[in-house]
Amino acid sequence: MTDRSYFTITELTAEFGITTRTLRFYEDEKLINPRRHGRKRLYTPRDRTRVKLILRGKRLGFSLAEIREIIEMYDHAPGENRQLQILMQRINERKAELEQKRRDIEETLKELADVESVALIRISELEKLKKDTGS
Amino acid sequence: MTDRSYFTITELTAEFGITTRTLRFYEDEKLINPRRHGRKRLYTPRDRTRVKLILRGKRLGFSLAEIREIIEMYDHAPGENRQLQILMQRINERKAELEQKRRDIEETLKELADVESVALIRISELEKLKKDTGS
DNA sequence: AATATTCTTGACCTTTACGTAAGATGCGTA
DNA sequence: TACGCATCTTACGTAAAGGTCAAGAATATT
C-alpha cells in the first residue's frame, strides 16, 4: 500500500490521523507540494514521506520552522565548501539537541518507573489488607 | 549554591535562561507557587526543581497542561485503589509516548549521520581537488 | 437529472505560551 | 532626599499551528 504512485488528501489524513486543514497548512508553509489533477491534490510517496518526517519532528517538539530546516538538510547537501561547513555545524547542533532530548527522556522514564513502583507497592498493600480482613 | 533555602526571581531566570514573565506565567498556571516576602516572590528549592521539570518537559514537546499532569503524578500517589489503577494507566501511556519519542530520536540521529557522512565525503573530495590542481 | 460526496479556496477564530509596555512600590545608597 | 534598581500588577499584543465555517466546483451515485 505504501508504494502507490499517488495518494489523495483524505487517504493521507486517514493514515496519519490529521485533518485536511493540516495538510493544506503544511503546503502553504512549503513543507510539501503535491501535484494537481485539475484542482485536486495528488500526493506522491515523497510527499507522504515528508509528512512522516514532519509529524516525527512535531512529536519531538520541533517547530515547523525547525522541521523545515532539518528536512532541507536531507534534501540538498551543497556542493560548495563554505556551505558544507555550515551544514556540518547545523548537523552537530541538531545532534546535540537530540542527545539532550534523549537524556531528558531517560530521566523522565526513570522517574515514572519510581512512581510506578510506589504505586505497585500501595496496590499490593491494599490487596493484603483486603485478604487479611477477609475477602 | 543549589541547596539554599530561597531564590529570588532573577536568580532563577538567570540560572535557567528564562524571563520573569515566564516564571509568573507558570505561577498563574499553578505549576509553581513561591512564597512571598511582602509582595516579592521567594522560590524554594522545590519550586526550582519544578521549574527544571517544566523546562525538561518543554524540551520534549509536552504542553504545559501535559507537564502539569506529569508533575502531579510525581506529587501524590493516591491511597485509593481505583485512583491507583488510573495512575498506573497514565504512567503507561506516558511511558509509551516517551518510548515513541526515543525511537523518533534514534531515527533522526541516524538520518543526520547519513547526511553528515555524505557531507564529509564531499569535503574530502574538495580537498583532493584542491591538492590536485595545486594548493 | 437530481442528489450526494469529495475537494477546493477563502476568511476569520482559537489556543498556547509567552512578549511588552505602563505605572506603582519598596529598598539601599549617593 | 533623590535616584536607581528590582520587583510588582495589569493589560493588551503576538506568533505558531491549526480549527471552523462558508460557498463554490467537480465527480459519483441513484
Short mmCIF file of C-alpha atoms (C1' of nucleotides) in Angstrom, two decimals:
data_model
loop_
_atom_site.label_atom_id
_atom_site.label_comp_id
_atom_site.label_asym_id
_atom_site.label_seq_id
_atom_site.Cartn_x
_atom_site.Cartn_y
_atom_site.Cartn_z
CA MET A 1 0.00 0.00 0.00
CA THR A 2 2.85 2.40 0.58
CA ASP A 3 4.39 2.11 -2.90
CA ARG A 4 1.49 3.56 -4.84
CA SER A 5 2.28 6.46 -7.07
CA TYR A 6 -0.37 8.83 -5.70
CA PHE A 7 -2.46 9.39 -2.62
CA THR A 8 -5.50 11.58 -2.19
CA ILE A 9 -5.69 14.06 0.63
CA THR A 10 -8.15 12.03 2.66
CA GLU A 11 -6.05 8.90 2.30
CA LEU A 12 -3.18 10.68 3.92
CA THR A 13 -5.27 12.28 6.64
CA ALA A 14 -6.71 8.86 7.44
CA GLU A 15 -3.31 7.23 7.55
CA PHE A 16 -1.75 9.84 9.79
CA GLY A 17 -4.71 10.91 11.87
CA ILE A 18 -4.59 14.53 10.82
CA THR A 19 -7.02 16.85 9.04
CA THR A 20 -7.06 18.20 5.52
CA ARG A 21 -6.55 21.62 7.02
CA THR A 22 -3.26 20.45 8.41
CA LEU A 23 -2.00 19.14 5.07
CA ARG A 24 -3.02 22.33 3.31
CA PHE A 25 -1.36 24.33 6.01
CA TYR A 26 1.89 22.41 5.55
CA GLU A 27 1.60 23.11 1.87
CA ASP A 28 1.18 26.84 2.49
CA GLU A 29 4.29 26.60 4.61
CA LYS A 30 6.17 24.98 1.72
CA LEU A 31 6.80 21.80 3.61
CA ILE A 32 5.16 19.70 0.93
CA ASN A 33 4.00 20.41 -2.59
CA PRO A 34 1.66 17.88 -4.09
CA ARG A 35 0.88 17.72 -7.81
CA ARG A 36 -2.56 18.57 -9.09
CA HIS A 37 -5.07 16.66 -11.14
CA GLY A 38 -7.30 19.51 -12.17
CA ARG A 39 -7.52 21.35 -8.87
CA LYS A 40 -7.31 18.25 -6.74
CA ARG A 41 -4.14 17.48 -4.87
CA LEU A 42 -2.23 14.31 -5.57
CA TYR A 43 0.37 13.35 -3.04
CA THR A 44 3.41 11.39 -4.15
CA PRO A 45 5.23 8.87 -1.95
CA ARG A 46 7.80 11.59 -1.47
CA ASP A 47 5.12 13.91 -0.09
CA ARG A 48 3.98 11.12 2.15
CA THR A 49 7.48 10.63 3.48
CA ARG A 50 7.70 14.33 4.14
CA VAL A 51 4.52 14.24 6.16
CA LYS A 52 6.01 11.42 8.19
CA LEU A 53 9.10 13.47 8.85
CA ILE A 54 7.02 16.47 9.83
CA LEU A 55 4.95 14.50 12.30
CA ARG A 56 8.00 12.87 13.75
CA GLY A 57 9.55 16.28 14.20
CA LYS A 58 6.43 17.50 15.93
CA ARG A 59 6.47 14.60 18.33
CA LEU A 60 9.95 15.69 19.29
CA GLY A 61 8.79 19.22 19.95
CA PHE A 62 10.37 20.90 16.95
CA SER A 63 8.57 23.85 15.40
CA LEU A 64 7.62 23.70 11.75
CA ALA A 65 10.41 26.16 11.03
CA GLU A 66 12.92 23.85 12.65
CA ILE A 67 11.44 20.87 10.88
CA ARG A 68 11.79 22.69 7.60
CA GLU A 69 15.47 23.26 8.31
CA ILE A 70 16.03 19.63 9.15
CA ILE A 71 14.26 18.43 6.04
CA GLU A 72 16.26 20.83 3.94
CA MET A 73 19.43 19.25 5.24
CA TYR A 74 18.25 15.91 3.96
CA ASP A 75 17.40 17.37 0.61
CA HIS A 76 20.45 19.05 -0.70
CA ALA A 77 23.93 18.53 0.56
CA PRO A 78 25.51 21.58 -1.05
CA GLY A 79 28.48 21.46 -3.38
CA GLU A 80 30.40 24.37 -2.06
CA ASN A 81 32.89 24.07 0.74
CA ARG A 82 31.71 27.01 2.81
CA GLN A 83 28.16 25.74 2.67
CA LEU A 84 29.33 22.27 3.62
CA GLN A 85 30.98 23.67 6.72
CA ILE A 86 27.79 25.41 7.68
CA LEU A 87 25.85 22.22 7.08
CA MET A 88 28.23 20.29 9.33
CA GLN A 89 27.71 22.84 12.03
CA ARG A 90 23.93 22.61 11.78
CA ILE A 91 24.09 18.86 11.90
CA ASN A 92 26.13 18.95 15.05
CA GLU A 93 23.78 21.41 16.69
CA ARG A 94 20.80 19.19 15.94
CA LYS A 95 22.66 16.15 17.14
CA ALA A 96 23.41 17.84 20.44
CA GLU A 97 19.78 18.84 20.81
CA LEU A 98 18.59 15.33 20.12
CA GLU A 99 21.03 13.89 22.58
CA GLN A 100 19.76 16.31 25.20
CA LYS A 101 16.23 15.18 24.46
CA ARG A 102 17.36 11.61 24.81
CA ARG A 103 18.79 12.32 28.24
CA ASP A 104 15.56 14.09 29.17
CA ILE A 105 13.61 11.03 28.14
CA GLU A 106 15.76 8.66 30.15
CA GLU A 107 15.37 10.83 33.24
CA THR A 108 11.64 11.06 32.84
CA LEU A 109 11.28 7.34 32.26
CA LYS A 110 13.28 6.68 35.37
CA GLU A 111 11.10 8.97 37.45
CA LEU A 112 7.96 7.37 36.06
CA ALA A 113 9.36 3.97 36.98
CA ASP A 114 9.83 5.24 40.53
CA VAL A 115 6.27 6.47 40.73
CA GLU A 116 5.11 3.19 39.28
CA SER A 117 6.89 1.11 41.87
CA VAL A 118 5.45 3.18 44.68
CA ALA A 119 2.01 2.70 43.20
CA LEU A 120 2.54 -1.05 42.83
CA ILE A 121 3.57 -1.32 46.45
CA ARG A 122 0.46 0.52 47.56
CA ILE A 123 -1.68 -1.72 45.44
CA SER A 124 -0.20 -4.85 46.91
CA GLU A 125 -0.64 -3.40 50.39
CA LEU A 126 -4.29 -2.90 49.62
CA GLU A 127 -4.55 -6.47 48.34
CA LYS A 128 -3.03 -7.76 51.55
CA LEU A 129 -5.38 -5.66 53.63
CA LYS A 130 -8.35 -7.00 51.76
CA LYS A 131 -7.18 -10.57 52.27
CA ASP A 132 -6.48 -10.04 55.97
CA THR A 133 -9.84 -8.51 56.69
CA GLY A 134 -11.48 -11.34 54.80
CA SER A 135 -12.12 -11.16 51.04
CA MET B 1 24.55 27.01 45.52
CA THR B 2 21.61 24.75 44.84
CA ASP B 3 20.80 24.00 48.49
CA ARG B 4 19.89 27.49 49.52
CA SER B 5 16.54 27.90 51.14
CA TYR B 6 15.28 30.67 48.87
CA PHE B 7 15.93 32.11 45.43
CA THR B 8 14.80 35.42 44.01
CA ILE B 9 13.02 35.57 40.72
CA THR B 10 16.01 36.97 38.86
CA GLU B 11 18.28 34.31 40.25
CA LEU B 12 16.10 31.65 38.73
CA THR B 13 15.68 33.41 35.42
CA ALA B 14 19.45 33.78 35.21
CA GLU B 15 20.03 30.15 36.03
CA PHE B 16 17.53 28.81 33.53
CA GLY B 17 17.75 31.41 30.81
CA ILE B 18 14.11 32.39 31.02
CA THR B 19 12.30 35.64 31.80
CA THR B 20 10.40 36.81 34.85
CA ARG B 21 7.30 36.80 32.71
CA THR B 22 7.73 33.10 32.17
CA LEU B 23 8.02 32.34 35.88
CA ARG B 24 4.98 34.46 36.68
CA PHE B 25 3.10 32.77 33.90
CA TYR B 26 3.91 29.34 35.30
CA GLU B 27 2.67 30.59 38.62
CA ASP B 28 -0.62 31.75 37.09
CA GLU B 29 -0.89 28.28 35.61
CA LYS B 30 -0.41 26.75 39.07
CA LEU B 31 2.75 24.97 38.09
CA ILE B 32 4.71 26.59 40.86
CA ASN B 33 3.75 28.61 43.88
CA PRO B 34 6.50 30.55 45.54
CA ARG B 35 6.18 32.08 48.98
CA ARG B 36 6.04 35.81 49.44
CA HIS B 37 8.11 38.20 51.45
CA GLY B 38 5.81 41.18 51.32
CA ARG B 39 4.83 41.13 47.68
CA LYS B 40 8.13 39.71 46.49
CA ARG B 41 8.33 36.12 45.41
CA LEU B 42 10.63 33.71 47.16
CA TYR B 43 11.31 30.47 45.37
CA THR B 44 12.11 27.36 47.37
CA PRO B 45 14.37 24.56 46.13
CA ARG B 46 11.17 22.69 45.46
CA ASP B 47 9.97 25.47 43.16
CA ARG B 48 13.33 25.39 41.49
CA THR B 49 13.05 21.67 40.87
CA ARG B 50 9.63 22.21 39.42
CA VAL B 51 10.98 24.74 37.00
CA LYS B 52 13.58 22.21 35.92
CA LEU B 53 10.86 19.64 35.33
CA ILE B 54 8.81 22.11 33.37
CA LEU B 55 11.69 23.05 31.10
CA ARG B 56 12.61 19.44 30.58
CA GLY B 57 9.03 18.71 29.63
CA LYS B 58 9.08 21.57 27.19
CA ARG B 59 12.21 20.30 25.53
CA LEU B 60 10.36 17.06 24.95
CA GLY B 61 7.47 18.85 23.30
CA PHE B 62 4.92 18.47 26.09
CA SER B 63 2.40 21.24 26.59
CA LEU B 64 2.17 22.92 29.97
CA ALA B 65 -1.07 21.04 30.57
CA GLU B 66 0.67 17.74 29.97
CA ILE B 67 3.58 18.79 32.09
CA ARG B 68 1.20 19.63 34.89
CA GLU B 69 -0.27 16.15 34.68
CA ILE B 70 3.14 14.53 34.78
CA ILE B 71 4.25 16.60 37.74
CA GLU B 72 1.03 15.76 39.55
CA MET B 73 1.85 12.09 39.20
CA TYR B 74 5.11 12.69 40.97
CA ASP B 75 3.41 14.59 43.70
CA HIS B 76 0.74 12.42 45.15
CA ALA B 77 0.48 8.73 44.65
CA PRO B 78 -3.13 8.33 45.78
CA GLY B 79 -4.25 6.00 48.54
CA GLU B 80 -7.33 4.60 46.93
CA ASN B 81 -7.28 1.55 44.71
CA ARG B 82 -9.34 2.92 41.87
CA GLN B 83 -7.18 6.01 41.72
CA LEU B 84 -4.07 3.86 41.76
CA GLN B 85 -5.32 1.95 38.73
CA ILE B 86 -5.89 5.19 36.89
CA LEU B 87 -2.44 6.37 37.87
CA MET B 88 -0.91 3.15 36.53
CA GLN B 89 -2.71 3.66 33.28
CA ARG B 90 -1.47 7.22 32.95
CA ILE B 91 2.06 6.13 33.71
CA ASN B 92 1.94 3.52 30.99
CA GLU B 93 0.57 5.98 28.47
CA ARG B 94 3.37 8.42 29.20
CA LYS B 95 5.91 5.65 29.05
CA ALA B 96 4.69 4.60 25.62
CA GLU B 97 4.85 8.20 24.45
CA LEU B 98 8.37 8.61 25.70
CA GLU B 99 9.47 5.39 24.08
CA GLN B 100 7.99 6.58 20.80
CA LYS B 101 9.92 9.81 21.17
CA ARG B 102 13.04 7.80 21.81
CA ARG B 103 12.56 5.85 18.61
CA ASP B 104 11.97 9.12 16.78
CA ILE B 105 15.23 10.43 18.13
CA GLU B 106 17.19 7.37 17.08
CA GLU B 107 15.79 7.56 13.57
CA THR B 108 16.56 11.24 13.27
CA LEU B 109 20.07 10.79 14.60
CA LYS B 110 20.68 8.05 12.09
CA GLU B 111 19.48 10.19 9.22
CA LEU B 112 21.63 13.06 10.36
CA ALA B 113 24.60 10.73 10.48
CA ASP B 114 23.87 9.78 6.88
CA VAL B 115 23.74 13.38 5.78
CA GLU B 116 26.92 14.01 7.71
CA SER B 117 28.83 11.25 6.00
CA VAL B 118 27.74 12.48 2.58
CA ALA B 119 28.91 15.94 3.54
CA LEU B 120 32.23 14.61 4.80
CA ILE B 121 32.82 12.75 1.56
CA ARG B 122 32.15 15.89 -0.44
CA ILE B 123 34.51 17.84 1.73
CA SER B 124 37.28 15.35 1.24
CA GLU B 125 36.62 15.35 -2.49
CA LEU B 126 37.03 19.10 -2.48
CA GLU B 127 40.25 18.76 -0.53
CA LYS B 128 41.58 16.31 -3.08
CA LEU B 129 40.62 18.57 -5.94
CA LYS B 130 42.38 21.48 -4.36
CA LYS B 131 45.55 19.43 -3.92
CA ASP B 132 45.44 18.07 -7.47
CA THR B 133 45.03 21.45 -9.07
CA GLY B 134 47.79 22.81 -6.87
CA SER B 135 47.11 24.32 -3.49
"C1'" DA C 1 -31.47 14.84 -13.99
"C1'" DA C 2 -31.17 15.39 -9.24
"C1'" DT C 3 -28.62 14.38 -5.21
"C1'" DA C 4 -24.76 13.30 -2.51
"C1'" DT C 5 -19.92 13.27 -1.83
"C1'" DT C 6 -15.38 14.95 -2.15
"C1'" DC C 7 -12.49 18.55 -2.77
"C1'" DT C 8 -11.42 23.36 -3.36
"C1'" DT C 9 -10.31 28.27 -1.82
"C1'" DG C 10 -11.01 31.96 1.36
"C1'" DA C 11 -11.63 34.06 5.67
"C1'" DC C 12 -11.99 34.62 10.27
"C1'" DC C 13 -11.48 32.20 15.06
"C1'" DT C 14 -8.99 29.90 18.85
"C1'" DT C 15 -5.48 28.16 21.98
"C1'" DT C 16 -0.89 28.12 23.85
"C1'" DA C 17 2.91 30.41 25.69
"C1'" DC C 18 4.63 33.89 26.46
"C1'" DG C 19 6.36 39.40 24.96
"C1'" DT C 20 5.97 44.00 26.04
"C1'" DA C 21 4.74 48.35 27.84
"C1'" DA C 22 2.79 51.26 31.76
"C1'" DG C 23 2.67 52.62 36.14
"C1'" DA C 24 3.07 51.61 41.26
"C1'" DT C 25 6.01 50.08 45.35
"C1'" DG C 26 9.82 49.28 48.25
"C1'" DC C 27 14.77 49.40 49.44
"C1'" DG C 28 19.53 50.61 49.52
"C1'" DT C 29 22.66 54.36 48.63
"C1'" DA C 30 24.99 58.56 46.96
"C1'" DT D 1 16.13 63.40 49.76
"C1'" DA D 2 16.55 61.92 45.36
"C1'" DC D 3 17.91 58.24 42.50
"C1'" DG D 4 18.34 53.85 40.81
"C1'" DC D 5 17.21 49.20 40.89
"C1'" DA D 6 14.41 45.12 41.48
"C1'" DT D 7 10.03 43.77 41.74
"C1'" DC D 8 5.15 44.05 41.41
"C1'" DT D 9 0.31 44.07 38.97
"C1'" DT D 10 -2.47 44.89 34.98
"C1'" DA D 11 -3.38 44.57 30.44
"C1'" DC D 12 -3.02 44.45 25.69
"C1'" DG D 13 -0.20 42.25 21.80
"C1'" DT D 14 1.66 38.38 19.15
"C1'" DA D 15 3.49 34.20 16.72
"C1'" DA D 16 2.58 29.38 15.82
"C1'" DA D 17 -0.41 25.82 14.48
"C1'" DG D 18 -4.04 24.71 13.22
"C1'" DG D 19 -9.94 24.78 13.82
"C1'" DT D 20 -14.10 26.10 11.82
"C1'" DC D 21 -17.41 27.75 8.89
"C1'" DA D 22 -18.99 29.31 4.05
"C1'" DA D 23 -19.67 28.84 -0.65
"C1'" DG D 24 -18.42 27.05 -4.94
"C1'" DA D 25 -16.62 23.25 -8.37
"C1'" DA D 26 -16.05 18.55 -9.79
"C1'" DT D 27 -17.29 13.80 -9.56
"C1'" DA D 28 -20.11 9.81 -8.35
"C1'" DT D 29 -24.45 7.68 -7.39
"C1'" DT D 30 -29.26 6.77 -7.50
#
